[in-house]
Amino acid sequence: LASATRETLLRQARGLATSAVIASGGIPVFNSPGKESTPRRFCVVGSGPAGMYAADRLLAAFGEDARVDVIEKLPTPFGLVRSGVAPDHAGTKSVVNRFDGILRDPRVTYLGNVSFGEHVGLDDLYARYSATVLCYGAEGDKKLGVPGEDLPGSHSAREFVGWYNGDPRCVKDLDAPMRRALACAEGDTAVIFGLGNVAVDCARMLLRAPEHLASTDVCQHALEALRRSTVRRVVMVGRRGVAQGAFSPKELRELLNLPGVRVTVDPMELALEPEDEADLAAHRPRRRAYEAIVKSIESPPAGVEADLKAGGGRELVLKFLRSPTEFLPSDDGENSVRSVDLAVNRLEGAAGSRKAVPTGEKERVDRVSLVLRSVGYKGLPAKGVKEGFPFDHERGVVPNVAGRVMEKMGGYPTHVTGVYVAGWLKRGPSGIIGTNLHCAEETVESIAEDAGNGRLRRPDYRFKGKGVRPLLESRGVRVVDAEGWGRIDAAERAAGEAAGKPREKFVSVDSMVRTALAIGEN
């Protein structure tokens, strides 16, 4: 796919014939007698921003003839808007109001607590929908690839964010280890690898005074652990220079201006080569971020030094031009991470393509109790598809052209009829929430074009246009529908109101399901 031009692939995708797919042993197309029935039914796998925007655009494109089933692994919808946005960024979460409106549309059926690959597979969807849009995101993490990376106390930023935001999977796996790491008597330092906005969120959650989080929707278990935390220093590490940092100015300034937090940066790491100056000139947000760092060093908030001397202050250390080489364990028998070895780098190359090269110098960060890797999410192949379904393991995406899933048949890229992709699974883990709207629009434009050319799937008439819900019920799946999600939402809001916060989230799937299905109520 990489060697073909986008225009060529688009022509190939548009020129497919269903007979060619059947003749070559591809996915069968289920035909109903006579004319295709209306309305058309679509399936969206995943209810994060990409999935919700895809559902919204399908409704807009196909109007009253559209029926959209949204499948979600968890009982609760909205993906990383619910479990990825920091609790103290309530404004960013306001998009759920729009998403809730989409789920309330009578043309949409929400099917929560349904695991794609366990409860239902792609073959089940082929027979029941005109088109399926895969939007299940990036559920994996990129690794640093250094010795000791998997020691206790070393986690991905994705897991940490899910833990304090109440993702049931992260809470189940991480709650006990995170409580131990945060309360470690031998370590007062957390090290975060990465300089993007997720890393900034993690640093802010560790450094912000817990009383300032109490009125947010941070989960109670996380708030309690943060109140007992012994972490007083957070070290953020980037392999390249200050001019190449990926953080956004607004989020960075919020971190740099936290009350009671001293910001420390080696002045030598703020020095700029001409190529770095050119990078900053070409990227205004990076220039603003650089200026914010310089200002925080030159004009620290009043009282920070006194707080630190009194043992009540906290410190943010920004380390540029550093790469991890090894995580070292404690010698107290627990074998948890306690030190991090770093290689010192220098930059080479022209502006816009600066590369970090080791200088041979080393340094160590001691008294470490927690390490977070924030070097990127990574998409994973779905369990609900047959072996051989197209997936780019290196990039963590499904190969596609304008959202059409492409596979190689006879050496040529060919559209997998009726299967599309949107969101991070389509383009990789990049962009903001709004980026998914444009991404979904492109995919739905492809679906609409294929519909106009008669190239969508014809669902098997034997399923009477009812989608996959009857199949799920026959398999004993406890499906959480939009009404059930409404019960969860109301219960969380009520619990939050009693605690003086927007909501108190359920952190176990069983509790969510029991509330959604009103199990145990009289």
Coordinates of C-alpha atoms in Angstrom, one line a residue:
L1 CA 0.0 0.0 0.0
A2 CA 2.8 2.4 0.8
S3 CA 4.2 2.3 -2.7
A4 CA 0.9 3.1 -4.4
T5 CA -0.5 6.6 -4.8
R6 CA -3.6 7.6 -2.9
E7 CA -5.3 8.5 -6.2
T8 CA -4.6 5.1 -7.6
L9 CA -5.9 3.3 -4.6
L10 CA -9.1 5.4 -4.6
R11 CA -9.8 4.4 -8.2
Q12 CA -9.2 0.8 -7.3
A13 CA -11.5 1.0 -4.3
R14 CA -14.2 2.7 -6.4
G15 CA -13.9 0.2 -9.2
L16 CA -14.5 -3.0 -7.3
A17 CA -17.2 -5.4 -8.4
T18 CA -18.9 -7.7 -5.9
S19 CA -18.6 -10.6 -8.3
A20 CA -14.8 -10.3 -8.2
V21 CA -14.8 -10.5 -4.4
I22 CA -16.8 -13.7 -4.6
A23 CA -14.9 -15.3 -7.4
S24 CA -11.6 -14.7 -5.6
G25 CA -12.7 -16.4 -2.5
G26 CA -13.2 -13.2 -0.5
I27 CA -15.9 -12.3 2.0
P28 CA -19.3 -13.5 0.8
V29 CA -22.1 -11.0 0.1
F30 CA -25.5 -12.1 1.5
N31 CA -28.2 -11.2 -1.0
S32 CA -31.8 -10.8 -0.2
P33 CA -34.5 -11.7 -2.8
G34 CA -35.3 -8.7 -5.0
K35 CA -34.6 -5.1 -4.0
E36 CA -32.5 -4.3 -0.9
S37 CA -34.8 -3.5 2.0
T38 CA -34.8 -0.1 3.6
P39 CA -33.8 1.3 6.0
R40 CA -30.2 0.6 5.8
R41 CA -28.6 -0.7 9.0
F42 CA -25.0 0.1 9.9
C43 CA -22.8 -1.0 12.8
V44 CA -20.2 1.1 14.5
V45 CA -17.7 -0.8 16.7
G46 CA -16.6 1.5 19.5
S47 CA -18.3 4.4 21.2
G48 CA -15.4 6.8 21.7
P49 CA -15.3 10.1 19.8
A50 CA -14.6 8.5 16.4
G51 CA -17.4 6.0 16.8
M52 CA -19.9 8.7 18.0
Y53 CA -19.0 11.1 15.2
A54 CA -19.2 8.2 12.7
A55 CA -22.7 7.4 13.9
D56 CA -23.7 11.1 13.7
R57 CA -22.4 11.4 10.2
L58 CA -24.2 8.2 9.1
L59 CA -27.5 9.6 10.4
A60 CA -26.8 12.8 8.5
A61 CA -25.8 11.1 5.3
F62 CA -28.6 8.5 5.1
G63 CA -31.4 10.4 6.9
E64 CA -34.5 8.6 8.0
D65 CA -33.4 5.5 6.2
A66 CA -30.4 5.0 8.6
R67 CA -30.3 2.7 11.5
V68 CA -27.0 2.6 13.5
D69 CA -26.0 0.0 16.1
V70 CA -23.1 1.2 18.3
I71 CA -21.2 -1.7 20.0
E72 CA -19.1 -0.9 23.0
K73 CA -16.9 -3.2 25.2
L74 CA -17.7 -1.4 28.4
P75 CA -21.2 -0.8 29.7
T76 CA -20.5 2.9 29.6
P77 CA -20.0 4.9 26.3
F78 CA -17.7 7.7 25.1
G79 CA -14.3 6.0 25.4
L80 CA -11.4 8.3 26.2
V81 CA -13.7 11.3 26.8
R82 CA -14.8 9.5 29.9
S83 CA -11.7 7.6 30.8
G84 CA -8.9 9.7 29.2
V85 CA -9.6 13.4 29.8
A86 CA -8.2 14.7 33.0
P87 CA -10.7 15.3 35.9
D88 CA -9.7 18.9 36.2
H89 CA -10.5 19.6 32.5
A90 CA -14.3 19.4 32.8
G91 CA -14.8 21.7 29.8
T92 CA -13.2 19.2 27.4
K93 CA -15.7 16.6 28.6
S94 CA -18.7 18.8 27.6
V95 CA -18.7 17.1 24.2
V96 CA -20.5 14.1 25.9
N97 CA -23.7 16.3 25.8
R98 CA -23.6 16.0 22.0
F99 CA -22.8 12.3 22.2
D100 CA -25.6 11.7 24.6
G101 CA -28.0 13.3 22.1
I102 CA -26.7 10.9 19.4
L103 CA -27.5 7.9 21.6
R104 CA -31.0 9.2 22.3
D105 CA -31.8 9.4 18.6
P106 CA -34.4 6.7 17.9
R107 CA -32.4 5.6 14.9
V108 CA -29.5 4.6 17.1
T109 CA -29.2 1.4 19.2
Y110 CA -26.5 1.4 21.9
L111 CA -25.2 -2.1 22.7
G112 CA -22.9 -1.7 25.7
N113 CA -21.0 -4.5 27.6
V114 CA -20.5 -6.3 24.2
S115 CA -16.9 -7.4 23.5
F116 CA -16.0 -7.5 19.9
G117 CA -14.2 -10.7 19.4
E118 CA -15.7 -12.4 22.4
H119 CA -19.4 -11.9 22.2
V120 CA -19.6 -11.1 18.5
G121 CA -17.3 -11.3 15.5
L122 CA -16.9 -9.6 12.2
D123 CA -18.5 -12.6 10.4
D124 CA -21.7 -12.0 12.5
L125 CA -21.7 -8.4 11.4
Y126 CA -21.2 -9.1 7.7
A127 CA -24.5 -10.9 7.5
R128 CA -26.5 -8.2 9.3
Y129 CA -25.3 -4.8 8.2
S130 CA -24.8 -2.8 5.0
A131 CA -21.5 -1.5 6.4
T132 CA -19.4 -1.9 9.5
V133 CA -17.1 0.9 10.8
L134 CA -14.3 -0.2 13.1
C135 CA -13.6 2.6 15.7
Y136 CA -12.3 0.7 18.7
G137 CA -9.2 2.9 19.0
A138 CA -5.7 2.1 20.2
E139 CA -5.8 -0.2 23.2
G140 CA -2.1 -0.9 23.5
D141 CA 1.1 1.1 24.3
K142 CA 4.4 1.7 22.7
K143 CA 7.4 0.4 24.8
L144 CA 10.7 2.0 25.6
G145 CA 12.6 -1.2 25.0
V146 CA 15.0 -0.9 27.9
P147 CA 16.0 -3.4 30.6
G148 CA 13.8 -3.2 33.7
E149 CA 10.9 -1.6 31.9
D150 CA 8.5 -4.2 33.3
L151 CA 9.6 -3.9 37.0
P152 CA 6.9 -3.2 39.5
G153 CA 6.2 0.5 39.7
S154 CA 6.7 1.0 35.9
H155 CA 3.5 1.5 34.0
S156 CA 2.1 3.1 30.9
A157 CA 0.6 6.6 31.1
R158 CA -2.6 5.1 29.5
E159 CA -2.9 2.8 32.5
F160 CA -2.3 5.6 35.0
V161 CA -4.9 7.8 33.3
G162 CA -7.4 5.0 33.2
W163 CA -6.8 4.3 36.9
Y164 CA -7.6 7.8 38.1
N165 CA -10.5 8.2 35.6
G166 CA -12.2 4.9 36.6
D167 CA -11.6 2.6 33.6
P168 CA -12.6 -0.7 35.2
R169 CA -9.9 -2.6 33.4
C170 CA -7.1 -0.2 34.7
V171 CA -8.6 0.0 38.2
K172 CA -8.6 -3.8 38.5
D173 CA -5.1 -4.3 37.3
L174 CA -3.4 -1.1 38.7
D175 CA -5.1 -0.1 42.0
A176 CA -3.0 -2.1 44.4
P177 CA 0.3 -1.5 42.6
M178 CA -0.4 2.2 42.2
R179 CA -1.2 2.7 45.9
R180 CA 2.1 1.0 46.8
A181 CA 4.1 3.1 44.4
L182 CA 2.6 6.4 45.5
A183 CA 3.0 5.6 49.2
C184 CA 6.6 4.3 48.9
A185 CA 8.7 5.5 51.9
E186 CA 12.0 5.0 50.0
G187 CA 11.0 7.1 46.9
D188 CA 9.7 10.6 46.5
T189 CA 10.2 10.9 42.7
A190 CA 8.1 10.0 39.7
V191 CA 9.7 9.9 36.3
I192 CA 7.6 10.4 33.2
F193 CA 9.0 9.6 29.7
G194 CA 7.4 11.8 27.1
L195 CA 6.6 15.5 26.6
G196 CA 3.2 15.3 25.1
N197 CA -0.1 16.4 26.6
V198 CA -0.8 13.0 28.2
A199 CA 2.5 13.3 30.0
V200 CA 1.6 16.8 31.1
D201 CA -1.8 15.5 32.4
C202 CA 0.0 12.8 34.4
A203 CA 2.5 15.3 35.9
R204 CA -0.2 17.7 36.8
M205 CA -2.3 15.0 38.6
L206 CA 0.8 14.0 40.6
L207 CA 1.8 17.5 41.6
R208 CA -1.6 19.3 42.0
A209 CA -2.7 19.5 45.7
P210 CA -5.4 16.8 46.2
E211 CA -7.8 19.3 47.8
H212 CA -7.9 21.0 44.4
L213 CA -9.0 17.7 42.8
A214 CA -11.7 16.9 45.3
S215 CA -14.4 18.8 43.5
T216 CA -13.7 17.1 40.1
D217 CA -14.9 13.7 38.9
V218 CA -11.6 12.1 39.9
C219 CA -12.4 8.6 41.3
Q220 CA -12.4 8.3 45.1
H221 CA -9.8 5.5 45.2
A222 CA -7.4 7.7 43.2
L223 CA -8.0 10.8 45.3
E224 CA -7.3 8.8 48.5
A225 CA -4.1 7.4 47.1
L226 CA -3.0 10.9 45.9
R227 CA -3.7 12.3 49.4
R228 CA -1.3 9.7 50.9
S229 CA 1.3 10.1 48.1
T230 CA 4.9 10.6 49.0
V231 CA 5.8 11.9 45.6
R232 CA 7.2 15.4 45.9
R233 CA 9.2 15.5 42.7
V234 CA 8.1 14.7 39.1
V235 CA 10.8 14.4 36.4
M236 CA 9.7 14.7 32.8
V237 CA 12.1 13.3 30.3
G238 CA 12.4 14.0 26.5
R239 CA 14.9 12.5 24.2
R240 CA 15.1 15.7 22.0
G241 CA 15.4 19.3 22.9
V242 CA 13.1 22.0 24.2
A243 CA 12.3 23.2 20.7
Q244 CA 10.9 19.8 19.7
G245 CA 8.6 19.3 22.7
A246 CA 5.1 18.0 21.8
F247 CA 3.2 19.7 24.6
S248 CA 0.5 22.3 23.9
P249 CA 1.2 25.8 25.3
K250 CA -2.0 26.0 27.2
E251 CA -1.7 22.7 29.0
L252 CA 2.0 23.3 29.7
R253 CA 1.4 26.8 31.2
E254 CA -1.2 25.2 33.5
L255 CA 1.4 22.7 34.7
L256 CA 4.1 25.3 35.1
N257 CA 1.9 27.6 37.2
L258 CA 0.7 25.0 39.7
P259 CA 0.6 26.6 43.2
G260 CA 3.5 25.5 45.4
V261 CA 5.4 23.8 42.6
R262 CA 9.0 24.8 41.7
V263 CA 10.0 24.3 38.1
T264 CA 13.6 23.3 37.5
V265 CA 15.4 23.1 34.1
D266 CA 19.1 23.0 33.4
P267 CA 19.9 26.4 31.7
M268 CA 22.2 24.6 29.2
E269 CA 19.2 22.6 28.0
L270 CA 17.3 25.8 27.1
A271 CA 20.2 26.9 24.8
L272 CA 19.1 27.0 21.2
E273 CA 21.1 26.2 18.1
P274 CA 20.2 28.0 14.8
E275 CA 18.3 24.9 13.7
D276 CA 16.2 25.0 16.9
E277 CA 15.5 28.6 16.4
A278 CA 14.2 27.8 12.9
D279 CA 12.0 25.0 14.4
L280 CA 10.5 27.5 16.9
A281 CA 10.0 30.0 14.1
A282 CA 8.1 27.4 12.0
H283 CA 5.9 26.2 14.9
R284 CA 4.3 29.0 16.8
P285 CA 2.9 26.7 19.6
R286 CA 6.4 25.4 20.2
R287 CA 7.7 29.0 20.5
R288 CA 5.0 29.8 23.0
A289 CA 5.7 26.7 25.0
Y290 CA 9.5 27.6 25.1
E291 CA 8.7 31.1 26.3
A292 CA 6.4 29.7 29.0
I293 CA 9.3 27.5 30.3
V294 CA 11.7 30.3 30.3
K295 CA 9.3 32.6 32.1
S296 CA 8.6 29.9 34.8
I297 CA 12.3 29.8 35.5
E298 CA 12.9 33.5 35.5
S299 CA 9.8 34.4 37.5
P300 CA 8.9 31.6 39.9
P301 CA 5.7 32.0 42.0
A302 CA 6.2 33.6 45.4
G303 CA 6.6 31.3 48.3
V304 CA 7.7 28.2 46.4
E305 CA 11.2 28.1 47.8
A306 CA 9.9 28.5 51.4
D307 CA 7.4 25.7 50.9
L308 CA 10.1 23.4 49.6
K309 CA 12.4 24.2 52.6
A310 CA 9.5 23.5 54.9
G311 CA 8.9 20.2 53.3
G312 CA 5.5 21.1 51.9
G313 CA 6.4 22.2 48.3
R314 CA 6.8 20.1 45.2
E315 CA 9.1 20.2 42.3
L316 CA 8.7 19.7 38.5
V317 CA 12.0 18.9 36.8
L318 CA 12.1 19.1 33.0
K319 CA 14.9 17.1 31.4
F320 CA 15.6 17.5 27.7
L321 CA 18.1 15.6 25.6
R322 CA 17.8 12.4 27.7
S323 CA 16.9 8.8 26.8
P324 CA 16.4 5.9 29.2
T325 CA 18.9 3.1 29.2
E326 CA 17.9 1.0 32.2
F327 CA 15.5 0.8 35.1
L328 CA 17.1 -0.5 38.3
P329 CA 15.3 -2.3 41.1
S330 CA 15.2 -1.6 44.8
D331 CA 17.2 -3.8 47.1
D332 CA 14.5 -4.2 49.7
G333 CA 13.2 -7.5 48.4
E334 CA 10.2 -6.0 46.6
N335 CA 12.2 -5.6 43.4
S336 CA 10.3 -2.4 42.5
V337 CA 11.9 0.2 40.3
R338 CA 14.0 2.6 42.3
S339 CA 16.5 4.2 39.9
V340 CA 16.5 5.2 36.3
D341 CA 19.7 5.5 34.1
L342 CA 19.6 8.0 31.3
A343 CA 21.8 8.6 28.3
V344 CA 22.7 12.3 27.5
N345 CA 21.9 13.2 23.9
R346 CA 22.9 15.9 21.5
L347 CA 20.9 17.0 18.4
E348 CA 22.0 16.6 14.8
G349 CA 20.3 17.4 11.5
A350 CA 18.5 20.2 9.8
A351 CA 15.6 22.2 11.2
G352 CA 12.4 20.1 11.0
S353 CA 14.3 16.8 11.2
R354 CA 16.5 17.1 14.3
K355 CA 17.6 13.7 15.7
A356 CA 18.8 12.7 19.1
V357 CA 22.3 11.1 19.2
P358 CA 23.9 9.8 22.4
T359 CA 27.0 11.6 23.6
G360 CA 28.3 8.7 25.7
E361 CA 27.5 10.6 28.9
K362 CA 25.3 9.0 31.5
E363 CA 23.3 10.1 34.6
R364 CA 21.0 8.5 37.1
V365 CA 17.8 9.5 38.8
D366 CA 17.4 8.0 42.3
R367 CA 14.7 7.6 44.9
V368 CA 12.2 6.7 42.1
S369 CA 8.9 5.1 43.2
L370 CA 6.9 5.4 40.0
V371 CA 7.8 5.4 36.2
L372 CA 5.2 6.3 33.6
R373 CA 5.8 5.7 29.9
S374 CA 4.0 8.3 27.8
V375 CA 5.6 7.6 24.4
G376 CA 2.4 6.8 22.5
Y377 CA -0.7 4.6 22.3
K378 CA -0.8 1.7 19.8
G379 CA -3.6 0.1 18.0
L380 CA -4.0 -3.7 18.2
P381 CA -5.6 -6.1 15.8
A382 CA -9.2 -7.1 16.6
K383 CA -9.9 -10.5 18.1
G384 CA -13.2 -10.6 16.3
V385 CA -11.8 -11.1 12.8
K386 CA -10.4 -14.0 10.9
E387 CA -6.7 -14.6 10.6
G388 CA -5.3 -12.7 7.7
F389 CA -7.6 -9.6 8.1
P390 CA -5.5 -6.6 7.1
F391 CA -3.6 -4.9 9.9
D392 CA -0.3 -2.9 9.9
H393 CA 1.4 -4.1 13.1
E394 CA 4.2 -1.6 12.8
R395 CA 1.9 1.4 12.7
G396 CA -0.9 -0.1 14.7
V397 CA -3.6 0.7 12.1
V398 CA -5.9 -1.0 9.7
P399 CA -4.7 -0.3 6.1
N400 CA -7.3 1.9 4.4
V401 CA -7.9 4.5 1.7
A402 CA -10.2 7.2 2.8
G403 CA -11.6 4.9 5.5
R404 CA -12.1 1.9 3.2
V405 CA -10.4 -1.2 4.7
M406 CA -8.0 -2.5 2.1
E407 CA -6.5 -6.0 1.7
K408 CA -4.2 -7.5 -0.9
M409 CA -5.8 -10.0 -3.3
G410 CA -3.7 -11.3 -6.1
G411 CA -1.1 -8.8 -5.2
Y412 CA -3.4 -5.8 -5.6
P413 CA -5.0 -3.7 -2.9
T414 CA -8.7 -4.3 -2.8
H415 CA -11.5 -2.9 -0.6
V416 CA -12.9 -5.4 1.9
T417 CA -16.6 -4.9 0.9
G418 CA -18.7 -3.2 3.6
V419 CA -15.9 -2.7 6.1
Y420 CA -14.6 0.7 7.0
V421 CA -12.5 2.3 9.7
A422 CA -12.3 5.6 11.6
G423 CA -10.3 7.2 14.4
W424 CA -7.0 6.1 15.8
L425 CA -7.4 2.7 14.2
K426 CA -7.5 4.5 10.8
R427 CA -4.8 7.2 11.2
G428 CA -2.8 6.3 14.3
P429 CA -3.0 7.9 17.8
S430 CA -2.9 11.5 17.0
G431 CA -5.0 14.7 17.1
I432 CA -7.6 16.0 19.5
I433 CA -11.2 15.1 20.1
G434 CA -12.3 17.3 17.2
T435 CA -9.9 15.6 14.8
N436 CA -12.1 12.5 14.9
L437 CA -15.0 14.5 13.4
H438 CA -13.1 15.2 10.2
C439 CA -11.8 11.6 10.2
A440 CA -15.3 10.2 10.5
E441 CA -16.7 12.5 7.8
E442 CA -14.1 11.2 5.3
T443 CA -15.0 7.6 6.1
V444 CA -18.8 8.2 5.9
E445 CA -18.3 10.1 2.6
S446 CA -16.7 6.9 1.3
I447 CA -19.6 4.8 2.6
A448 CA -22.1 7.2 0.9
E449 CA -20.2 7.0 -2.3
D450 CA -20.1 3.2 -2.2
A451 CA -23.9 3.2 -1.5
G452 CA -24.6 5.3 -4.5
N453 CA -22.6 2.9 -6.6
G454 CA -24.3 -0.2 -5.2
R455 CA -21.2 -1.4 -3.5
L456 CA -22.4 -1.8 0.1
R457 CA -23.2 -5.2 1.5
R458 CA -26.7 -6.7 1.2
P459 CA -27.6 -8.1 4.7
D460 CA -29.0 -11.6 4.8
Y461 CA -32.8 -11.2 4.6
R462 CA -33.2 -14.0 7.2
F463 CA -32.2 -11.7 10.0
K464 CA -35.1 -9.3 9.1
G465 CA -33.0 -6.2 9.5
K466 CA -32.8 -6.5 13.2
G467 CA -29.1 -6.2 13.6
V468 CA -27.0 -8.2 16.0
R469 CA -29.0 -7.7 19.3
P470 CA -31.1 -10.9 18.9
L471 CA -27.9 -12.9 18.4
L472 CA -26.3 -11.3 21.5
E473 CA -29.4 -12.1 23.6
S474 CA -29.4 -15.7 22.3
R475 CA -25.8 -16.0 23.5
G476 CA -26.6 -14.8 27.0
V477 CA -24.8 -11.5 26.8
R478 CA -26.1 -8.9 29.3
V479 CA -26.4 -6.0 26.9
V480 CA -26.5 -2.5 28.4
D481 CA -28.7 -0.3 26.1
A482 CA -29.1 3.5 26.2
E483 CA -31.7 3.3 28.9
G484 CA -29.3 1.2 31.0
W485 CA -26.6 3.7 30.4
G486 CA -29.0 6.4 31.6
R487 CA -29.4 4.5 34.9
I488 CA -25.6 4.4 35.3
D489 CA -25.3 8.1 34.5
A490 CA -28.0 9.0 37.0
A491 CA -26.6 6.9 39.8
E492 CA -23.1 8.3 39.3
R493 CA -24.4 11.9 39.3
A494 CA -26.4 11.3 42.5
A495 CA -23.4 9.8 44.2
G496 CA -21.2 12.7 43.0
E497 CA -23.7 15.3 44.3
A498 CA -23.6 13.7 47.7
A499 CA -19.8 14.1 47.7
G500 CA -19.8 17.6 46.2
K501 CA -18.5 16.6 42.8
P502 CA -20.0 16.2 39.3
R503 CA -20.1 12.4 39.5
E504 CA -18.6 9.4 41.3
K505 CA -17.9 6.8 38.7
F506 CA -18.5 3.1 39.1
V507 CA -15.2 1.3 38.7
S508 CA -16.3 -2.3 38.2
V509 CA -18.2 -3.7 35.2
D510 CA -20.4 -5.8 37.5
S511 CA -21.6 -2.7 39.4
M512 CA -22.3 -0.9 36.1
V513 CA -24.2 -3.9 34.7
R514 CA -26.2 -4.4 37.9
T515 CA -27.2 -0.7 37.9
A516 CA -28.0 -0.7 34.2
L517 CA -30.2 -3.7 34.4
A518 CA -31.7 -2.7 37.8
I519 CA -30.6 -6.0 39.3
G520 CA -31.3 -6.2 43.0
E521 CA -34.0 -3.4 43.0
N522 CA -37.4 -4.1 44.4

